[in-house]
Amino acid sequence: MNRRIGARTAGTLATVFALGALGAVGAVADPPEGKGKPDGVPTPAASPPADPGKPADPGASGEDHGAAGGDVLPGNSGETPAADRPEHPEHPEHPATPATGALPPAAPPAVGKQVKAGAVKGKVRVRLPGGDADVALEDAASLPVGTVIDAREGTVELTSAADADGTPQTARFRGGRFTVAQRAAASPVTELKLRGGSFATCPRAASARSGAVASASASGRKRKVRSLWGSGHGSFRTKGRHSAATVRGTIWEVVDRCDGTLTKVHRGVVAVRDFKRGKTVMVRAGHAYLSKPR
């Protein structure tokens, strides 16, 4: 009888140990999705809900917060931080630099320092001193002395200081490219120096040639290389290759040709300084004067 009781006890203990082992396995590994736990295997207790007022421990769950739906923290997302990105138009925090710079806003002119200019017709472009590109002149702007103005396709209105007090004087110019110059003086003159064009293709002076050849050469020597038309009131001077025309209030035109600098006066009187002859000639409306190179 004792042998029977011992056998029963041993069988009962074996069953208990087997059931305990199965429970331990079920607590460690969950079954595949869609399949329930085996009958008789206890379900492990659920973890207590997280405290909403306490931040979760990112290392406890093993989740990747760089994935979709998580908070991406700088330096942990795998992206290059914005501060380390190269400057490129694709990144809005680094906008592309404009190709053209803004011109200084309009301000009163100052003797020997700056003038005020604005386009009144067509296209006008300017190049500031030290610049390497032309900028479109649209609204009125202040331009430092030494600025190059290109009015070959438009008309520019230029206002400069007539005295040390900054009294304004205004004139309009078109049809040419020129540099604005003005020295600080009690009675300053605003000088417009013609620029551009090439005299390399101008024919040389003819000596003894046939009539047809001489005629063709004379016609070529009258070819216009560059010019500037002006109208206004004040002390302005247009400087060509061989002469300079100073006005006080008139309409005039200076043309650099192969055979010299021609000054045409349409209204008023213009004082033309002939560089070669070293003299000043007064030219009245309806007349012109040609300053020859020799």
CSV table of C-alpha atoms in Angstrom, one decimal:
chain,number,residue,atom,x,y,z
A,1,MET,CA,0.0,0.0,0.0
A,2,ASN,CA,2.8,2.4,0.8
A,3,ARG,CA,4.2,1.7,-2.6
A,4,ARG,CA,0.9,2.7,-4.3
A,5,ILE,CA,0.7,6.0,-2.3
A,6,GLY,CA,4.3,6.8,-3.2
A,7,ALA,CA,3.7,6.2,-6.9
A,8,ARG,CA,0.6,8.4,-6.9
A,9,THR,CA,2.5,11.2,-5.1
A,10,ALA,CA,5.4,11.0,-7.6
A,11,GLY,CA,3.0,11.2,-10.6
A,12,THR,CA,1.2,14.2,-9.1
A,13,LEU,CA,4.5,16.0,-8.5
A,14,ALA,CA,5.6,15.3,-12.1
A,15,THR,CA,2.3,16.8,-13.5
A,16,VAL,CA,2.8,19.9,-11.3
A,17,PHE,CA,6.3,20.4,-12.5
A,18,ALA,CA,5.2,20.0,-16.2
A,19,LEU,CA,2.5,22.5,-15.9
A,20,GLY,CA,4.9,25.0,-14.2
A,21,ALA,CA,7.3,24.6,-17.0
A,22,LEU,CA,4.7,25.3,-19.6
A,23,GLY,CA,3.6,28.4,-17.8
A,24,ALA,CA,7.1,29.7,-17.7
A,25,VAL,CA,7.5,29.2,-21.5
A,26,GLY,CA,4.2,31.1,-22.1
A,27,ALA,CA,5.4,34.0,-20.0
A,28,VAL,CA,8.6,34.4,-22.0
A,29,ALA,CA,7.4,34.1,-25.6
A,30,ASP,CA,4.0,35.3,-26.9
A,31,PRO,CA,2.4,33.1,-29.6
A,32,PRO,CA,2.4,34.3,-33.3
A,33,GLU,CA,-0.1,36.9,-34.2
A,34,GLY,CA,-3.6,35.5,-34.8
A,35,LYS,CA,-3.0,32.4,-32.6
A,36,GLY,CA,-4.2,32.1,-29.1
A,37,LYS,CA,-2.4,30.6,-26.2
A,38,PRO,CA,-2.6,26.9,-25.5
A,39,ASP,CA,-5.4,25.8,-23.3
A,40,GLY,CA,-4.5,25.6,-19.7
A,41,VAL,CA,-1.5,28.0,-20.1
A,42,PRO,CA,-2.0,31.1,-17.8
A,43,THR,CA,-1.9,34.5,-19.5
A,44,PRO,CA,0.8,36.8,-18.2
A,45,ALA,CA,-0.3,39.9,-16.3
A,46,ALA,CA,-0.5,43.1,-18.3
A,47,SER,CA,2.0,45.9,-17.5
A,48,PRO,CA,0.5,48.8,-15.5
A,49,PRO,CA,-0.5,51.8,-17.6
A,50,ALA,CA,2.1,54.6,-17.9
A,51,ASP,CA,1.8,57.6,-15.8
A,52,PRO,CA,0.8,60.5,-18.2
A,53,GLY,CA,2.6,63.0,-16.1
A,54,LYS,CA,5.8,61.1,-16.2
A,55,PRO,CA,8.0,60.9,-19.4
A,56,ALA,CA,8.5,57.5,-20.8
A,57,ASP,CA,11.8,55.8,-20.7
A,58,PRO,CA,13.0,55.5,-24.3
A,59,GLY,CA,15.2,52.6,-23.4
A,60,ALA,CA,12.5,50.5,-21.7
A,61,SER,CA,10.3,49.9,-24.7
A,62,GLY,CA,13.0,49.6,-27.3
A,63,GLU,CA,11.1,51.8,-29.8
A,64,ASP,CA,12.9,53.9,-32.4
A,65,HIS,CA,11.8,57.5,-32.0
A,66,GLY,CA,13.4,58.4,-35.3
A,67,ALA,CA,10.7,56.4,-37.1
A,68,ALA,CA,7.4,57.8,-38.3
A,69,GLY,CA,5.1,58.9,-35.5
A,70,GLY,CA,8.0,59.6,-33.1
A,71,ASP,CA,9.5,62.8,-32.0
A,72,VAL,CA,12.6,63.5,-34.1
A,73,LEU,CA,15.3,65.1,-31.9
A,74,PRO,CA,18.2,67.1,-33.5
A,75,GLY,CA,21.3,64.9,-33.9
A,76,ASN,CA,19.4,61.6,-33.5
A,77,SER,CA,17.3,61.5,-36.7
A,78,GLY,CA,20.1,60.6,-39.1
A,79,GLU,CA,19.6,64.0,-41.0
A,80,THR,CA,22.3,66.6,-41.3
A,81,PRO,CA,21.5,69.4,-38.8
A,82,ALA,CA,20.4,72.6,-40.5
A,83,ALA,CA,23.5,74.5,-39.2
A,84,ASP,CA,25.8,72.0,-41.0
A,85,ARG,CA,24.0,71.9,-44.3
A,86,PRO,CA,25.7,73.6,-47.3
A,87,GLU,CA,24.2,76.8,-48.5
A,88,HIS,CA,21.9,75.7,-51.3
A,89,PRO,CA,18.5,77.0,-52.8
A,90,GLU,CA,16.9,73.7,-51.8
A,91,HIS,CA,17.1,74.7,-48.2
A,92,PRO,CA,14.8,77.6,-47.4
A,93,GLU,CA,16.9,78.6,-44.4
A,94,HIS,CA,19.7,79.5,-46.8
A,95,PRO,CA,18.0,81.5,-49.7
A,96,ALA,CA,20.1,82.1,-52.8
A,97,THR,CA,21.9,85.4,-53.1
A,98,PRO,CA,20.3,87.7,-55.7
A,99,ALA,CA,22.2,88.2,-58.9
A,100,THR,CA,21.8,91.9,-58.7
A,101,GLY,CA,22.3,94.1,-55.6
A,102,ALA,CA,20.0,96.8,-54.4
A,103,LEU,CA,20.9,100.4,-55.2
A,104,PRO,CA,21.1,103.0,-52.4
A,105,PRO,CA,17.8,104.8,-51.8
A,106,ALA,CA,17.3,108.3,-53.1
A,107,ALA,CA,18.8,111.1,-50.9
A,108,PRO,CA,19.8,114.7,-51.5
A,109,PRO,CA,22.9,115.2,-53.6
A,110,ALA,CA,26.2,116.1,-52.0
A,111,VAL,CA,29.0,118.0,-53.6
A,112,GLY,CA,31.8,115.6,-54.7
A,113,LYS,CA,30.1,112.6,-53.1
A,114,GLN,CA,26.8,111.6,-54.6
A,115,VAL,CA,24.1,112.5,-57.1
A,116,LYS,CA,20.5,111.4,-57.5
A,117,ALA,CA,19.3,109.6,-60.6
A,118,GLY,CA,16.2,107.9,-61.9
A,119,ALA,CA,15.0,106.4,-65.2
A,120,VAL,CA,12.3,108.4,-66.9
A,121,LYS,CA,12.0,106.5,-70.1
A,122,GLY,CA,13.3,103.2,-71.6
A,123,LYS,CA,16.0,101.1,-70.0
A,124,VAL,CA,18.8,102.6,-67.9
A,125,ARG,CA,21.5,100.6,-66.2
A,126,VAL,CA,24.2,101.7,-63.8
A,127,ARG,CA,27.5,100.3,-62.5
A,128,LEU,CA,28.7,101.5,-59.1
A,129,PRO,CA,32.4,102.2,-58.5
A,130,GLY,CA,34.3,99.0,-58.0
A,131,GLY,CA,31.4,96.9,-59.3
A,132,ASP,CA,31.7,94.3,-62.1
A,133,ALA,CA,28.1,94.2,-63.3
A,134,ASP,CA,25.4,96.6,-64.4
A,135,VAL,CA,22.2,97.0,-62.3
A,136,ALA,CA,18.9,98.2,-63.7
A,137,LEU,CA,17.9,101.7,-62.5
A,138,GLU,CA,14.2,101.9,-62.0
A,139,ASP,CA,13.2,103.9,-58.9
A,140,ALA,CA,15.2,107.0,-58.0
A,141,ALA,CA,18.5,106.2,-56.3
A,142,SER,CA,21.6,107.8,-54.8
A,143,LEU,CA,24.7,107.1,-56.9
A,144,PRO,CA,28.2,107.8,-55.7
A,145,VAL,CA,30.5,109.9,-57.9
A,146,GLY,CA,32.3,107.6,-60.3
A,147,THR,CA,29.2,105.6,-61.2
A,148,VAL,CA,28.9,104.6,-64.8
A,149,ILE,CA,25.4,105.2,-66.3
A,150,ASP,CA,24.2,103.4,-69.5
A,151,ALA,CA,21.4,105.4,-71.1
A,152,ARG,CA,21.9,104.1,-74.7
A,153,GLU,CA,18.4,102.6,-74.5
A,154,GLY,CA,16.6,105.1,-72.3
A,155,THR,CA,16.6,108.5,-70.6
A,156,VAL,CA,18.0,109.3,-67.2
A,157,GLU,CA,17.3,112.3,-65.0
A,158,LEU,CA,20.3,113.4,-63.0
A,159,THR,CA,20.2,115.8,-60.0
A,160,SER,CA,23.5,117.0,-58.6
A,161,ALA,CA,24.5,119.7,-56.1
A,162,ALA,CA,25.1,123.1,-57.5
A,163,ASP,CA,27.0,124.4,-54.5
A,164,ALA,CA,28.3,123.5,-51.0
A,165,ASP,CA,24.8,123.9,-49.6
A,166,GLY,CA,23.4,121.2,-51.8
A,167,THR,CA,21.2,123.3,-54.0
A,168,PRO,CA,19.8,120.9,-56.6
A,169,GLN,CA,20.3,121.2,-60.4
A,170,THR,CA,18.7,118.8,-62.8
A,171,ALA,CA,19.3,117.6,-66.4
A,172,ARG,CA,18.3,114.7,-68.6
A,173,PHE,CA,20.6,112.6,-70.7
A,174,ARG,CA,20.1,109.8,-73.3
A,175,GLY,CA,21.7,108.0,-76.1
A,176,GLY,CA,25.0,107.2,-74.5
A,177,ARG,CA,27.1,105.7,-71.8
A,178,PHE,CA,29.1,107.9,-69.4
A,179,THR,CA,30.8,108.3,-66.0
A,180,VAL,CA,29.5,110.9,-63.5
A,181,ALA,CA,32.3,113.0,-62.0
A,182,GLN,CA,32.2,116.1,-59.7
A,183,ARG,CA,34.9,117.7,-57.6
A,184,ALA,CA,34.3,119.4,-54.3
A,185,ALA,CA,34.5,123.1,-55.0
A,186,ALA,CA,32.7,126.4,-54.3
A,187,SER,CA,31.2,126.3,-57.8
A,188,PRO,CA,31.2,122.6,-58.8
A,189,VAL,CA,30.6,121.4,-62.3
A,190,THR,CA,29.0,118.0,-62.8
A,191,GLU,CA,31.0,116.3,-65.6
A,192,LEU,CA,29.8,113.5,-67.8
A,193,LYS,CA,32.6,111.6,-69.4
A,194,LEU,CA,31.6,109.6,-72.5
A,195,ARG,CA,32.5,105.9,-72.5
A,196,GLY,CA,32.4,102.9,-74.8
A,197,GLY,CA,32.8,102.5,-78.5
A,198,SER,CA,36.0,101.7,-80.4
A,199,PHE,CA,38.2,104.0,-82.4
A,200,ALA,CA,40.3,101.1,-83.6
A,201,THR,CA,38.4,100.8,-86.9
A,202,CYS,CA,38.6,104.5,-87.8
A,203,PRO,CA,40.5,105.1,-91.0
A,204,ARG,CA,43.7,107.0,-90.9
A,205,ALA,CA,44.2,110.4,-92.4
A,206,ALA,CA,44.5,110.3,-96.2
A,207,SER,CA,47.5,111.7,-97.9
A,208,ALA,CA,47.5,111.7,-101.7
A,209,ARG,CA,44.8,109.4,-102.8
A,210,SER,CA,42.4,109.1,-105.7
A,211,GLY,CA,39.1,111.0,-105.6
A,212,ALA,CA,37.0,107.8,-104.9
A,213,VAL,CA,39.3,106.5,-102.2
A,214,ALA,CA,39.6,110.0,-100.6
A,215,SER,CA,35.8,110.4,-100.6
A,216,ALA,CA,35.3,107.0,-99.0
A,217,SER,CA,37.9,107.7,-96.4
A,218,ALA,CA,36.3,111.1,-95.6
A,219,SER,CA,33.0,109.5,-95.1
A,220,GLY,CA,34.5,106.9,-92.8
A,221,ARG,CA,36.2,109.5,-90.7
A,222,LYS,CA,32.8,111.1,-90.0
A,223,ARG,CA,31.5,107.8,-88.5
A,224,LYS,CA,30.0,108.2,-85.1
A,225,VAL,CA,31.6,106.1,-82.3
A,226,ARG,CA,29.7,107.3,-79.3
A,227,SER,CA,27.4,110.2,-78.3
A,228,LEU,CA,25.3,111.8,-75.6
A,229,TRP,CA,22.3,114.1,-75.7
A,230,GLY,CA,21.5,116.4,-72.8
A,231,SER,CA,18.8,118.9,-71.8
A,232,GLY,CA,18.5,120.8,-68.5
A,233,HIS,CA,19.5,123.7,-66.3
A,234,GLY,CA,22.6,124.0,-64.2
A,235,SER,CA,26.4,123.6,-64.4
A,236,PHE,CA,26.9,120.4,-66.5
A,237,ARG,CA,29.8,119.5,-68.7
A,238,THR,CA,29.9,116.7,-71.3
A,239,LYS,CA,33.4,115.5,-72.0
A,240,GLY,CA,34.3,113.8,-75.2
A,241,ARG,CA,37.7,112.6,-76.6
A,242,HIS,CA,38.9,116.0,-78.0
A,243,SER,CA,36.7,118.6,-76.2
A,244,ALA,CA,34.3,119.3,-73.4
A,245,ALA,CA,31.0,121.2,-73.6
A,246,THR,CA,29.9,123.3,-70.6
A,247,VAL,CA,26.3,124.5,-70.3
A,248,ARG,CA,24.2,126.5,-68.0
A,249,GLY,CA,20.8,125.6,-69.3
A,250,THR,CA,20.3,124.4,-72.8
A,251,ILE,CA,19.8,121.4,-75.2
A,252,TRP,CA,23.0,120.1,-76.7
A,253,GLU,CA,24.6,116.9,-78.1
A,254,VAL,CA,28.2,115.8,-78.0
A,255,VAL,CA,29.4,113.2,-80.6
A,256,ASP,CA,32.7,111.5,-80.7
A,257,ARG,CA,33.5,110.7,-84.3
A,258,CYS,CA,36.6,109.3,-86.0
A,259,ASP,CA,37.6,112.8,-87.2
A,260,GLY,CA,37.0,114.6,-83.8
A,261,THR,CA,34.5,115.6,-81.2
A,262,LEU,CA,31.4,117.4,-82.6
A,263,THR,CA,29.3,119.6,-80.4
A,264,LYS,CA,25.8,120.5,-81.6
A,265,VAL,CA,23.7,123.2,-79.9
A,266,HIS,CA,19.9,123.0,-80.2
A,267,ARG,CA,19.0,125.7,-77.7
A,268,GLY,CA,21.0,128.2,-75.6
A,269,VAL,CA,24.8,128.7,-75.6
A,270,VAL,CA,27.5,126.2,-75.0
A,271,ALA,CA,31.1,126.8,-74.1
A,272,VAL,CA,33.3,124.3,-75.9
A,273,ARG,CA,36.8,123.7,-74.7
A,274,ASP,CA,39.1,122.5,-77.6
A,275,PHE,CA,41.8,120.4,-76.1
A,276,LYS,CA,44.1,120.4,-79.1
A,277,ARG,CA,43.9,124.2,-79.7
A,278,GLY,CA,43.8,125.1,-76.1
A,279,LYS,CA,40.9,127.5,-76.5
A,280,THR,CA,37.2,127.9,-75.6
A,281,VAL,CA,34.7,128.6,-78.3
A,282,MET,CA,31.1,129.8,-77.6
A,283,VAL,CA,28.6,127.9,-79.8
A,284,ARG,CA,25.1,129.2,-80.1
A,285,ALA,CA,21.8,127.4,-81.0
A,286,GLY,CA,21.7,126.1,-84.6
A,287,HIS,CA,25.5,125.8,-84.8
A,288,ALA,CA,28.1,123.1,-84.2
A,289,TYR,CA,31.8,122.9,-83.5
A,290,LEU,CA,34.2,120.1,-84.4
A,291,SER,CA,37.3,119.7,-82.3
A,292,LYS,CA,39.9,117.8,-84.4
A,293,PRO,CA,42.6,115.6,-83.0
A,294,ARG,CA,45.3,117.4,-85.0
